[in-house]
Short mmCIF file of C-alpha atoms in Angstrom, two decimals:
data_model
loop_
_atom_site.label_atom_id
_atom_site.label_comp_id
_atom_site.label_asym_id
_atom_site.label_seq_id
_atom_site.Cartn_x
_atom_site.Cartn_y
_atom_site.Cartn_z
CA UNK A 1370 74.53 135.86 81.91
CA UNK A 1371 76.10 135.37 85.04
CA UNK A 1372 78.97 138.00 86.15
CA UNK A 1373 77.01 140.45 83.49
CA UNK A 1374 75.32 143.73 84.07
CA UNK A 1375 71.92 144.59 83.77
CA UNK A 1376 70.96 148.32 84.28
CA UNK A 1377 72.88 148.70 88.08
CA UNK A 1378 72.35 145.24 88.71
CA UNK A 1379 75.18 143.18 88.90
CA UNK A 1380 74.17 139.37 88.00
CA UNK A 1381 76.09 136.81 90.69
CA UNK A 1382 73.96 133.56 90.30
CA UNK A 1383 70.90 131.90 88.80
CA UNK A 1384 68.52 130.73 91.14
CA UNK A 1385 66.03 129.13 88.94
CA UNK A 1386 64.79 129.26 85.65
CA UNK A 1387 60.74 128.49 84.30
CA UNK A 1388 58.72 129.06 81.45
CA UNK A 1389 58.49 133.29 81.97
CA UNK A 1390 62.02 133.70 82.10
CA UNK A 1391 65.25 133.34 84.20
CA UNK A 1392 65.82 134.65 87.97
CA UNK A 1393 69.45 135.47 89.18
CA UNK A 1394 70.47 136.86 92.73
CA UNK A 1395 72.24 139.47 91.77
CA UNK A 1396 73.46 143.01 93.49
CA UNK A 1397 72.20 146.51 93.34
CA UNK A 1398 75.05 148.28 93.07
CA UNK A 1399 73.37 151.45 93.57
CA UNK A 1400 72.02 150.81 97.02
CA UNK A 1401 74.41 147.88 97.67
CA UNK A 1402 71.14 145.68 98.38
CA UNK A 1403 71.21 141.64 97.24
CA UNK A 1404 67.94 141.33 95.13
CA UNK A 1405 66.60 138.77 92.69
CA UNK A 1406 66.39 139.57 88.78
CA UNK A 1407 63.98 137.77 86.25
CA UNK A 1408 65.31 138.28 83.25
CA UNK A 1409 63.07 137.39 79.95
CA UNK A 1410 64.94 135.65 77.57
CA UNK A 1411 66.00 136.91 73.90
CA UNK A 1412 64.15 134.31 71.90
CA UNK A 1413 60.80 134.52 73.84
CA UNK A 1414 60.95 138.77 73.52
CA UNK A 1415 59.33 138.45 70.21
CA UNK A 1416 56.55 136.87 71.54
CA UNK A 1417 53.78 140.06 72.23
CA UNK A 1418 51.50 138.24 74.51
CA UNK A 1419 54.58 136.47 76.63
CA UNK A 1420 56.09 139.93 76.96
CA UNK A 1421 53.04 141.81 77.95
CA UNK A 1422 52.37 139.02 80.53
CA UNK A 1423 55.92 139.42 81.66
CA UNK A 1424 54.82 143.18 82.61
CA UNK A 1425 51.92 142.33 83.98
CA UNK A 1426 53.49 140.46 86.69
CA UNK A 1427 55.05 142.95 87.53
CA UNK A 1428 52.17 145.56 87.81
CA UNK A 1429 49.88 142.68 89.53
CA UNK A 1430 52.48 141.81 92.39
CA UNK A 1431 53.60 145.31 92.51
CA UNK A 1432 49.95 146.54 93.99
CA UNK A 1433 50.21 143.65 96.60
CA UNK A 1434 51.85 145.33 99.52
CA UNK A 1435 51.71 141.65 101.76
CA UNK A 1436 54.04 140.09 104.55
CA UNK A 1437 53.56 137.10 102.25
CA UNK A 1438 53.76 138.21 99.09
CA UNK A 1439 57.27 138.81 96.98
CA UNK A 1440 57.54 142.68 97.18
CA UNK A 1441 58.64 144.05 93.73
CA UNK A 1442 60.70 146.85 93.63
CA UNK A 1443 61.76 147.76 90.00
CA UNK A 1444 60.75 146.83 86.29
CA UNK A 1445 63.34 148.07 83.33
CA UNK A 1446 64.54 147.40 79.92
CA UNK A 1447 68.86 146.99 79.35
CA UNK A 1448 69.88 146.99 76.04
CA UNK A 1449 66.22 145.61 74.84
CA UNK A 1450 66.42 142.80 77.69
CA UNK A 1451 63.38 142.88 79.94
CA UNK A 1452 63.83 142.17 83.52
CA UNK A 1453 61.72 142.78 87.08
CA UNK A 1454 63.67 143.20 90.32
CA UNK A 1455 61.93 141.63 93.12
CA UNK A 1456 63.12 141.06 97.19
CA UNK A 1457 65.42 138.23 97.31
CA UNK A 1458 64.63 135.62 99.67
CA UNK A 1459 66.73 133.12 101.22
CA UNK A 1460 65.21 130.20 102.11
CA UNK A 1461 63.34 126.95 100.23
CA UNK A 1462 60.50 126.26 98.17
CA UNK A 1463 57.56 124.02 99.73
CA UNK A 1464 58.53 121.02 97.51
CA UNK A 1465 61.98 121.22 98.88
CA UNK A 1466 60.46 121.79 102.89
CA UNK A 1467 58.07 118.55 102.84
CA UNK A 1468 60.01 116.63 100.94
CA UNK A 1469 58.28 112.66 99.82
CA UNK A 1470 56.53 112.57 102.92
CA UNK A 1471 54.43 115.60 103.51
CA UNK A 1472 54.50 117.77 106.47
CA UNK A 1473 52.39 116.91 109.70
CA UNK A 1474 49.18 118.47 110.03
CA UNK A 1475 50.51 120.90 112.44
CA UNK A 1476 53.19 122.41 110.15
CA UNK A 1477 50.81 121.82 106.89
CA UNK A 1478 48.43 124.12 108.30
CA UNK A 1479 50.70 126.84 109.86
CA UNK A 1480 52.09 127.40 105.85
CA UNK A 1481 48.64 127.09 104.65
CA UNK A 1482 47.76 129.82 106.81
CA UNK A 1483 49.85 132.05 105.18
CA UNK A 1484 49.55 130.76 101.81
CA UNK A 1485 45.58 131.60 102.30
CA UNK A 1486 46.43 135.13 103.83
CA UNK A 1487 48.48 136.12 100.74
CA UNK A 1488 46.27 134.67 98.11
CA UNK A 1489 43.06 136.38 99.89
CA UNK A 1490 44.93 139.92 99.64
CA UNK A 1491 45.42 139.26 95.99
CA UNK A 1492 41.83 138.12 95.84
CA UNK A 1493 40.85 141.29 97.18
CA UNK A 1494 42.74 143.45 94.46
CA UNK A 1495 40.94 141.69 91.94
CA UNK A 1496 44.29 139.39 91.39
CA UNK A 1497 43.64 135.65 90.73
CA UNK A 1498 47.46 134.18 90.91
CA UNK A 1499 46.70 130.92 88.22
CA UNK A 1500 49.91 129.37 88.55
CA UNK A 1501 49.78 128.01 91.92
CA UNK A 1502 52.49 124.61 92.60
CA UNK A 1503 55.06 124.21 95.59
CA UNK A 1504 57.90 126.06 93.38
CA UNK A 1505 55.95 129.32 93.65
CA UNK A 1506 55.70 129.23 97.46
CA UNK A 1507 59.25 130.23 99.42
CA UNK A 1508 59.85 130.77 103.05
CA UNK A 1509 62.25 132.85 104.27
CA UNK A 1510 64.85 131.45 106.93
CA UNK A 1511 62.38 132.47 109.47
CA UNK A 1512 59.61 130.17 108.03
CA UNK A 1513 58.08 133.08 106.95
CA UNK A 1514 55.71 132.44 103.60
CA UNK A 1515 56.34 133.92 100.47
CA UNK A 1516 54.33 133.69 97.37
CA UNK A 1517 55.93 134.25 94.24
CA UNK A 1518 55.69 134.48 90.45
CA UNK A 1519 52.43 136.41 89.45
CA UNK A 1520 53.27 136.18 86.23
CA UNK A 1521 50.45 134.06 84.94
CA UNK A 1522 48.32 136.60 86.90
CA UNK A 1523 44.73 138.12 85.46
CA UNK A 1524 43.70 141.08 86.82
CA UNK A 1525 39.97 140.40 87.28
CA UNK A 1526 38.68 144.17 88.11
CA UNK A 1527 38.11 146.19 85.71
CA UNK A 1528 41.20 147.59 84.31
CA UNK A 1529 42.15 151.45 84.28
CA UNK A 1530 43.44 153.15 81.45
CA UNK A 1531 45.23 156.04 81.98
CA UNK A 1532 46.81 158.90 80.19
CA UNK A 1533 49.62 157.14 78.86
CA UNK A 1534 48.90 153.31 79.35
CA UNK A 1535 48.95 151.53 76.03
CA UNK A 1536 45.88 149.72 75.05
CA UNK A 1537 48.22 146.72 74.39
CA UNK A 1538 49.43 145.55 77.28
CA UNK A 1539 45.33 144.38 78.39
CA UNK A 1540 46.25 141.61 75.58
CA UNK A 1541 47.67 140.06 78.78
CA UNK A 1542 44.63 139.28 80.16
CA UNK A 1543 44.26 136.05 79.04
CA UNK A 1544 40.50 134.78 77.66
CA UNK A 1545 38.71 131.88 77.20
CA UNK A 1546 40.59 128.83 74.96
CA UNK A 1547 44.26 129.78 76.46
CA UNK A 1548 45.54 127.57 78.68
CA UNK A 1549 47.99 128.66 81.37
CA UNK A 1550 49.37 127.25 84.22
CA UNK A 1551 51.14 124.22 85.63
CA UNK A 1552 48.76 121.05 84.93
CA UNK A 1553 48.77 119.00 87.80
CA UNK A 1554 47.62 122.32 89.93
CA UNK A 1555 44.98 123.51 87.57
CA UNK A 1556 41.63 123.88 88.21
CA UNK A 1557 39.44 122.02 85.83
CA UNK A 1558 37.82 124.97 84.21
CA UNK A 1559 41.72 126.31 83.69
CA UNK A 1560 42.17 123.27 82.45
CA UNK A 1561 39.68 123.51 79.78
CA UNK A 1562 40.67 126.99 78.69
CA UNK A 1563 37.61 128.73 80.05
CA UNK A 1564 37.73 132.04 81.79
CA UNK A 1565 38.31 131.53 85.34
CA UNK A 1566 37.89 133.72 88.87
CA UNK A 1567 39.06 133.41 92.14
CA UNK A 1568 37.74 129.87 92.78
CA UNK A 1569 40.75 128.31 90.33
CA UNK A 1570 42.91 129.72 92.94
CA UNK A 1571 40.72 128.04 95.69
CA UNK A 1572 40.86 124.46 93.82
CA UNK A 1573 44.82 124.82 92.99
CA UNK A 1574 45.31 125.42 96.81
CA UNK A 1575 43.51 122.18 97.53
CA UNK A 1576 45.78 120.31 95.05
CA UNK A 1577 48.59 121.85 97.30
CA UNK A 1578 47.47 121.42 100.82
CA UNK A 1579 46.74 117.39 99.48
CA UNK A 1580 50.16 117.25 98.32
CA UNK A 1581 51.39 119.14 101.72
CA UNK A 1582 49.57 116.40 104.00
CA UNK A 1583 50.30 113.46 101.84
CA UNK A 1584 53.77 113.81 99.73
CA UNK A 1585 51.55 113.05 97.10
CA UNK A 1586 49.79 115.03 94.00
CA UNK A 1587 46.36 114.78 93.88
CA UNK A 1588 46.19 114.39 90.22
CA UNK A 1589 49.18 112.55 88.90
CA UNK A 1590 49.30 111.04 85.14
CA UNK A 1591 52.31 109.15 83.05
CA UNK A 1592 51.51 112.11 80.37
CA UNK A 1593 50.73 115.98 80.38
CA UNK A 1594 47.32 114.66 78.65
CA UNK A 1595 46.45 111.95 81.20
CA UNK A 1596 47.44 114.77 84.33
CA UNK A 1597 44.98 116.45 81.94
CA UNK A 1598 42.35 114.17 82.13
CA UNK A 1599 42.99 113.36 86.09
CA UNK A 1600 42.06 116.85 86.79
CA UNK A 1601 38.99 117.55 84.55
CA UNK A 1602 37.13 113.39 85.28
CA UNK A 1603 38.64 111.95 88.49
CA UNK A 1604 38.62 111.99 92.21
CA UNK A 1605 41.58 111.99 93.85
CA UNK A 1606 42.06 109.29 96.96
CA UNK A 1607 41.14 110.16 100.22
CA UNK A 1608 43.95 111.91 102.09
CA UNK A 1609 43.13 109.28 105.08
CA UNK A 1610 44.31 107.01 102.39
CA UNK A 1611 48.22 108.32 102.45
CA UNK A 1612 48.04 110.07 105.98
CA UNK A 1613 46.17 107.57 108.27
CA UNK A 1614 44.36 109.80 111.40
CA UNK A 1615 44.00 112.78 109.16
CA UNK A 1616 41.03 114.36 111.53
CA UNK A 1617 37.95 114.46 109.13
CA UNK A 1618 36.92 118.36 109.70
CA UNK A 1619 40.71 118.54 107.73
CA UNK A 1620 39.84 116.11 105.14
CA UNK A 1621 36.70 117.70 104.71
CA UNK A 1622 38.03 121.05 103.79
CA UNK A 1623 40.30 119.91 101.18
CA UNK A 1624 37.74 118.01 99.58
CA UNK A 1625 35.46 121.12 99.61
CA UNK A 1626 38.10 123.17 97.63
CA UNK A 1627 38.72 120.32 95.09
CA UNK A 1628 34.77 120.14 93.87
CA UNK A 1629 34.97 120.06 90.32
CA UNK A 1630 32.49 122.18 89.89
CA UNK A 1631 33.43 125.58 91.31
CA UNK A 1632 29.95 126.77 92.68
CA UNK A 1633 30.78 124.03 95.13
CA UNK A 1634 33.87 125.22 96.27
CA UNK A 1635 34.68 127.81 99.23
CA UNK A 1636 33.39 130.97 97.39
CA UNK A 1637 36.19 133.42 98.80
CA UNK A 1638 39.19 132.68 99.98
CA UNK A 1639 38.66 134.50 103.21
CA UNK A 1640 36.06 132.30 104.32
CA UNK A 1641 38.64 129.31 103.06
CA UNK A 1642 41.28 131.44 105.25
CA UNK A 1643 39.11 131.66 108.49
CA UNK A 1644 38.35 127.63 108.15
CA UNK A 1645 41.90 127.15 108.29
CA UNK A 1646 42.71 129.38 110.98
CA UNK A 1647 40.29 127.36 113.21
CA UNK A 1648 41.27 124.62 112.20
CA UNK A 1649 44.79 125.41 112.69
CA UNK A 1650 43.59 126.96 116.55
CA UNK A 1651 41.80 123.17 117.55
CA UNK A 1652 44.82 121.52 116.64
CA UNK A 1653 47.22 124.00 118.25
CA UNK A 1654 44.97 123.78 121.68
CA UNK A 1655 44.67 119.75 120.84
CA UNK A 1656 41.29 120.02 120.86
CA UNK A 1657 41.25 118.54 116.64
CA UNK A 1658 40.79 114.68 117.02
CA UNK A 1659 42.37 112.59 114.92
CA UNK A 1660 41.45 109.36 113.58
CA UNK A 1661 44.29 107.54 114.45
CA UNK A 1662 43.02 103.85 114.77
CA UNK A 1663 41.81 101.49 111.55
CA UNK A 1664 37.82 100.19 111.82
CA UNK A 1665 39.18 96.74 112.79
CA UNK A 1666 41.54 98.01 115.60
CA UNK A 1667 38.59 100.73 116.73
CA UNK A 1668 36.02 97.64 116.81
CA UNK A 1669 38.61 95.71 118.69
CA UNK A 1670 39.23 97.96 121.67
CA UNK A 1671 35.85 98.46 121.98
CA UNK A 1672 34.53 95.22 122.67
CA UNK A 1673 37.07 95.28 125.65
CA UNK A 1674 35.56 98.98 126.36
CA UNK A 1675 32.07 97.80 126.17
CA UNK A 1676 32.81 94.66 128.07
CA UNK A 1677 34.67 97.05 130.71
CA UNK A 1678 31.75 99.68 130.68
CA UNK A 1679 28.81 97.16 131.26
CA UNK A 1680 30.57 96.09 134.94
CA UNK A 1681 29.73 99.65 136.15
CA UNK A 1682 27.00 101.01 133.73
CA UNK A 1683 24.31 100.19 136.62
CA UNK A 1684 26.11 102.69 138.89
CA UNK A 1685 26.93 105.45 136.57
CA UNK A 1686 22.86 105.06 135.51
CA UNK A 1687 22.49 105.92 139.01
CA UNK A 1688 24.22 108.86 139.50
CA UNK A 1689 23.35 110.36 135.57
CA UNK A 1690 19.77 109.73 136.44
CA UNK A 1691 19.77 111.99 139.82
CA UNK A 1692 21.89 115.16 138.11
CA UNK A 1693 19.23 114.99 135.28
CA UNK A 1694 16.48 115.20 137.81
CA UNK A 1695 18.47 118.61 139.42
CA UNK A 1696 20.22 119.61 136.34
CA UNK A 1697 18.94 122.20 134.16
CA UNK A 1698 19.84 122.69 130.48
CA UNK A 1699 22.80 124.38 129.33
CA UNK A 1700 21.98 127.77 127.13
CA UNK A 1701 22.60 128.14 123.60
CA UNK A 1702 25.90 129.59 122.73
CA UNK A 1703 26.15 133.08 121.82
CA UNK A 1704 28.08 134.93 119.29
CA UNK A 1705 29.35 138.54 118.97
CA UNK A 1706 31.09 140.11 116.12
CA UNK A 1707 34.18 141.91 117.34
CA UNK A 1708 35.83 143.79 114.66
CA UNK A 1709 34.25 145.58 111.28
CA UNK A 1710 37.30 146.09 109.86
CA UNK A 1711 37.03 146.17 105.88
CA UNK A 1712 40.66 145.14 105.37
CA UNK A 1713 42.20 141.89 106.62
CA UNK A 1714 42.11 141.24 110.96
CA UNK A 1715 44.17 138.71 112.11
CA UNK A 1716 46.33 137.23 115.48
CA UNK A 1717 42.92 138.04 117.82
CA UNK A 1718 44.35 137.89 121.85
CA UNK A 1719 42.08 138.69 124.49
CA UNK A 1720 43.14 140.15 128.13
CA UNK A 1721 43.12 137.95 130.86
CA UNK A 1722 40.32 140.27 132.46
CA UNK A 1723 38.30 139.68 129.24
CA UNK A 1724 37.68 143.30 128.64
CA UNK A 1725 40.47 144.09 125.84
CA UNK A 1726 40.79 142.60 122.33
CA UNK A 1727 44.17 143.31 120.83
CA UNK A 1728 44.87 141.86 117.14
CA UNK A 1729 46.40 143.11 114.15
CA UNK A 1730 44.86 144.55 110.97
CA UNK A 1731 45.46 146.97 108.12
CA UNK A 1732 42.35 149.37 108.98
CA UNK A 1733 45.15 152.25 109.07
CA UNK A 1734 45.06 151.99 105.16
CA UNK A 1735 49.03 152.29 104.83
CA UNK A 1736 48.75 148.66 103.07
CA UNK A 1737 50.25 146.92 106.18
CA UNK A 1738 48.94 145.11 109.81
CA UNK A 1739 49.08 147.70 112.66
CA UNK A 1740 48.59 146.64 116.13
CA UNK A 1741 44.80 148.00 117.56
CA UNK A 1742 43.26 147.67 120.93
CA UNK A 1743 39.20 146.98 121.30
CA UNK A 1744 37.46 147.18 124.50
CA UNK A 1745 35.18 144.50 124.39
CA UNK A 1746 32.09 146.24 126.27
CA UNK A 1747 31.48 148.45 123.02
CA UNK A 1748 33.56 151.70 121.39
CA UNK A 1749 36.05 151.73 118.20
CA UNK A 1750 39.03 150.05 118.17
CA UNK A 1751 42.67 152.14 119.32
CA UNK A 1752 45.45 152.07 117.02
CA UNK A 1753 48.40 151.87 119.54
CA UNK A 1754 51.63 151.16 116.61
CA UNK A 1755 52.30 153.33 113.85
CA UNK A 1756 55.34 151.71 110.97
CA UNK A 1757 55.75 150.55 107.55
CA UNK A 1758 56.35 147.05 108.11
CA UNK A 1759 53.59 144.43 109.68
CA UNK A 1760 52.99 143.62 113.04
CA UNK A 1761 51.77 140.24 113.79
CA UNK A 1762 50.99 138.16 116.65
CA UNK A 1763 50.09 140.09 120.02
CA UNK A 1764 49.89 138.74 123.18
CA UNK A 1765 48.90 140.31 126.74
CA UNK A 1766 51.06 140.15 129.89
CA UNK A 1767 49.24 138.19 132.63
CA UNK A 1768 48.03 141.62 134.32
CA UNK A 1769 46.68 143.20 130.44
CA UNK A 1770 49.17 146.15 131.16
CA UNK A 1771 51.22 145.21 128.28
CA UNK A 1772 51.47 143.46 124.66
CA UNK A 1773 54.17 141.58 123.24
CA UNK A 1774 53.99 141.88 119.38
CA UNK A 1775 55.96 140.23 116.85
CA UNK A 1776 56.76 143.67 114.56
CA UNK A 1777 58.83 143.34 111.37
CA UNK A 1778 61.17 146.06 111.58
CA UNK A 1779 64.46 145.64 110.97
CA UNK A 1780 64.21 142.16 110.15
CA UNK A 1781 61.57 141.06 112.45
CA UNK A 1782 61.73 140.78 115.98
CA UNK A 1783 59.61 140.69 120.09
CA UNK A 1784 59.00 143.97 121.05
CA UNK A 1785 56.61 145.18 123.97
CA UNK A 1786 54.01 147.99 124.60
CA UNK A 1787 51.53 149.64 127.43
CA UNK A 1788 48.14 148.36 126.34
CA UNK A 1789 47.00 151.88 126.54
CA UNK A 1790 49.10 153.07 124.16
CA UNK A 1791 53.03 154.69 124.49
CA UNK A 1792 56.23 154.04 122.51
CA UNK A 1793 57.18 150.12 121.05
CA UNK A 1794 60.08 148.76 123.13
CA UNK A 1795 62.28 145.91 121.32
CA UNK A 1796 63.05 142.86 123.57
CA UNK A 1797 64.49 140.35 121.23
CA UNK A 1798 65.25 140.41 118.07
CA UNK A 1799 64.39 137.83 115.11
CA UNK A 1800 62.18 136.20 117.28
CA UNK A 1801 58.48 135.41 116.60
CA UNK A 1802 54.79 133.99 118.85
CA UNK A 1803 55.53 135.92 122.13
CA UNK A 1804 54.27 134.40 125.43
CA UNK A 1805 54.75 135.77 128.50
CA UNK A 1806 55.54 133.76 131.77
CA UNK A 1807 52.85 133.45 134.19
CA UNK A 1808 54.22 135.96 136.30
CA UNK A 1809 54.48 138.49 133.78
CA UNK A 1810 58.39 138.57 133.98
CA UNK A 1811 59.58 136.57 131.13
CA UNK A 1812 58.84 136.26 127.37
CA UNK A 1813 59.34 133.21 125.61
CA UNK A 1814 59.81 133.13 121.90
CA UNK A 1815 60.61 130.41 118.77
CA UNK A 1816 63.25 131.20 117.00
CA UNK A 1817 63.92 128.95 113.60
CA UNK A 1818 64.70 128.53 109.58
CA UNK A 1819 60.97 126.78 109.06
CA UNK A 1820 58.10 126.90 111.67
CA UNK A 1821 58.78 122.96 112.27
CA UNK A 1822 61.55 123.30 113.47
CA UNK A 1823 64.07 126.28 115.54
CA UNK A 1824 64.46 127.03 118.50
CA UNK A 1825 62.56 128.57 122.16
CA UNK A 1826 63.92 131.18 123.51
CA UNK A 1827 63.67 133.32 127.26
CA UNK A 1828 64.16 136.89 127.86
CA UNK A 1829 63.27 139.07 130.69
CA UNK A 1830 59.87 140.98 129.82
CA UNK A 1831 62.14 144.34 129.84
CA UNK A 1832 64.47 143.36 127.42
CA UNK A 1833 68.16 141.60 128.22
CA UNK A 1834 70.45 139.09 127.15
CA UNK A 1835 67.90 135.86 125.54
CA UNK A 1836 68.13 132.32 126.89
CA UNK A 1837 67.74 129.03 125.16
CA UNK A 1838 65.36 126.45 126.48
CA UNK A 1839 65.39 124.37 123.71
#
């Protein structure tokens, strides 16, 4: 079909091709845009439920308006062939970023991140995705997430009927006793054909983030029946196993969304999403300690330790002994909520004073991540950015009279604004994690195809020509 017209899309290349049909780059000649077309093909037209599952994934991704989720922008018929135009996105799939090996914790978790942020927003429409595997997740030059192919969706709300909806197409939702899916991602009740929520996504993600950390499958068989019976009776090896000094609150979490039974999985994927982001913080900060040494080696060292420690425990006795005679106990930690918002609230950054709380969240109800301000001594939060596209990642200047934003306008870049509100000023563009110098006068910036890798840049906190560090 390449070099063919569909509709006013001009077909230049096929990308891929899976079991819903075939995706082509392709032009729009109308507004001279490069987009990607999934075309269904001839022979599996016939087939009522394929078809109306085709649809849906159009209507389910469609309603997801998501920095890291494929945006949809058309569904058609041409000369009775079915197709779905969708954003094109340069880039790679996971399986082709990590590779054999894996990724390192670092870069595992900054994808998962986003991975958990997108599925959470289709959680929240009552979307569970089904077919999660490293083909369905892309990133953009930028290392930007995108998560694709909701065409094994179920919408899990109920469903509206309109006016002129045909009764037929809920034959997409698919019930109990029809199996769906890639195997060696399914969840075990998917597996089994039974109806399924929200916590299939949660166990298929743990399947992925094993594979991400390892560059291996946690449920691998010879056979589509024995990958079968991996994921509905066995335990996959520890991921210490493959990636020696994998920290244990990190092993832990995977192992929680891989419970057979679902009812011992994370619940929501929010909560899963706010782990992660913790998790992702203590290793960012270094603070997540890894267990880098084998028992022998750790028993080893510490014979010398303890041999060490015993030549001076008398004296450090000493001096322990006489703070806990003047010492008083330290009081239990406290914790306040911050935000209320009902939507999602993400990239928290307090002011160096410790009176403001900037972070971004789609409490505006346009469907995308505004930039707000909350004073932390009470009130409701300021909306200080107004936009159609996201804005991500705020960070204050060292005197809290301005934030540096990552906004993605115009194909993303650093822009800068009063804390108290005023008019967005861009200072770099396709840039991304603002931090300003300790003085206040410079910005730094990463700049990159995947978020392991690219490039810091420097630009003067007003704007000017960038400079790279690295």
């Amino acid at each position: 079909m390449v070099g063919q017209t569909i509709g006013h899309y001009r077909l230049l290349d096929k990308l891929g091709e899976g079991g819903m049909g075939v995706v082509f780059r392709a032009q729009d000649m109308r507004l001279g845009r490069c987009v990607a077309v999934k075309v269904l093909p001839p022979d599996k037209v016939a087939d009522p439920a394929r078809k109306a599952r085709f649809v849906q994934e159009a209507r389910a991704a469609s309603a997801l308006n998501h920095l890291n989720i494929i945006q949809i922008y058309d569904i058609d018929q041409s000369d009775g062939v079915d197709f779905i135009v969708m954003e094109y996105v340069p880039g790679r799939t996971l399986d082709q970023v990590m590779g054999r090996k894996g990724l390192s914790l670092a870069g595992a978790l900054t994808y998962a991140v986003q991975i958990a942020r997108a599925l959470a927003a289709a959680h929240a429409a009552g979307i569970v995705h089904r077919d999660l595997k490293p083909a369905n997740v892309m990133f953009t030059n930028e290392g930007v997430v995108k998560l694709l192919d909701f065409g094994l969706a179920k919408l899990t709300g109920p469903a509206e009927t309109g006016e002129f909806d045909s009764t037929e197409t809920q034959k997409a939702d698919t019930g109990e006793g029809v199996l769906l899916g890639t195997v060696a991602y399914m969840s075990p009740e998917q597996a089994e054909g039974k109806e399924i929520d929200a916590r299939s996504d949660i166990f298929s993600f743990g399947s992925l983030l094993y594979e991400m950390v390892t560059g291996r499958r946690a449920f691998q068989g010879e056979t589509r029946a024995s990958t079968l019976a991996a994921v509905l009776r066995e335990e996959p090896k520890p991921v210490s196993h493959w990636a020696p000094g994998m920290p244990r609150e990190a092993e832990r979490l995977i192992r929680r969304c891989l419970r057979k039974n679902p009812a011992h999985r994370f619940q929501h994927m929010d909560d899963l999403k706010v782990a992660l982001e913790e998790l992702k913080e203590e290793s960012d900060s270094g603070q997540l300690q890894s267990e880098a040494l084998p028992p022998r080696a750790r028993r080893r060292i510490g014979l010398w330790i303890g041999l060490a420690a015993g030549l001076v425990l008398a004296a450090i006795a000493a001096v322990k002994w006489n703070r806990l005679l003047t010492s008083r106990p330290a009081p239990e930690p406290a914790f306040t909520r911050l935000t209320f918002d009902a939507g999602l609230s993400t990239d928290p950054a307090v002011s160096p004073d410790g009176k403001l709380l900037a972070y971004a969240s789609d409490r505006g109800g346009g469907g995308n991540l505004e930039l707000w301000v909350k004073h932390l001594g009470g009130g409701e939060p300021i909306r200080l950015t107004r936009g159609a596209e996201d804005i991500l990642e705020p960070r204050f200047s060292p005197d809290g009279a301005t934030i540096a934003f990552r906004w993605e306008r115009d194909g993303g870049g650093i822009y800068t604004i009063s804390s108290l509100g005023g008019e967005p000023r861009l200072i770099a563009k396709h840039g991304r994690r603002p931090v300003f110098s300790p003085d206040g006068r410079s910005i730094a910036y990463w700049v990159g195809e995947n978020l392991v890798g690219g490039r810091i840049f420097v630009v003067a906190a007003h704007g000017g020509e960038p400079l790279a560090v690295q």
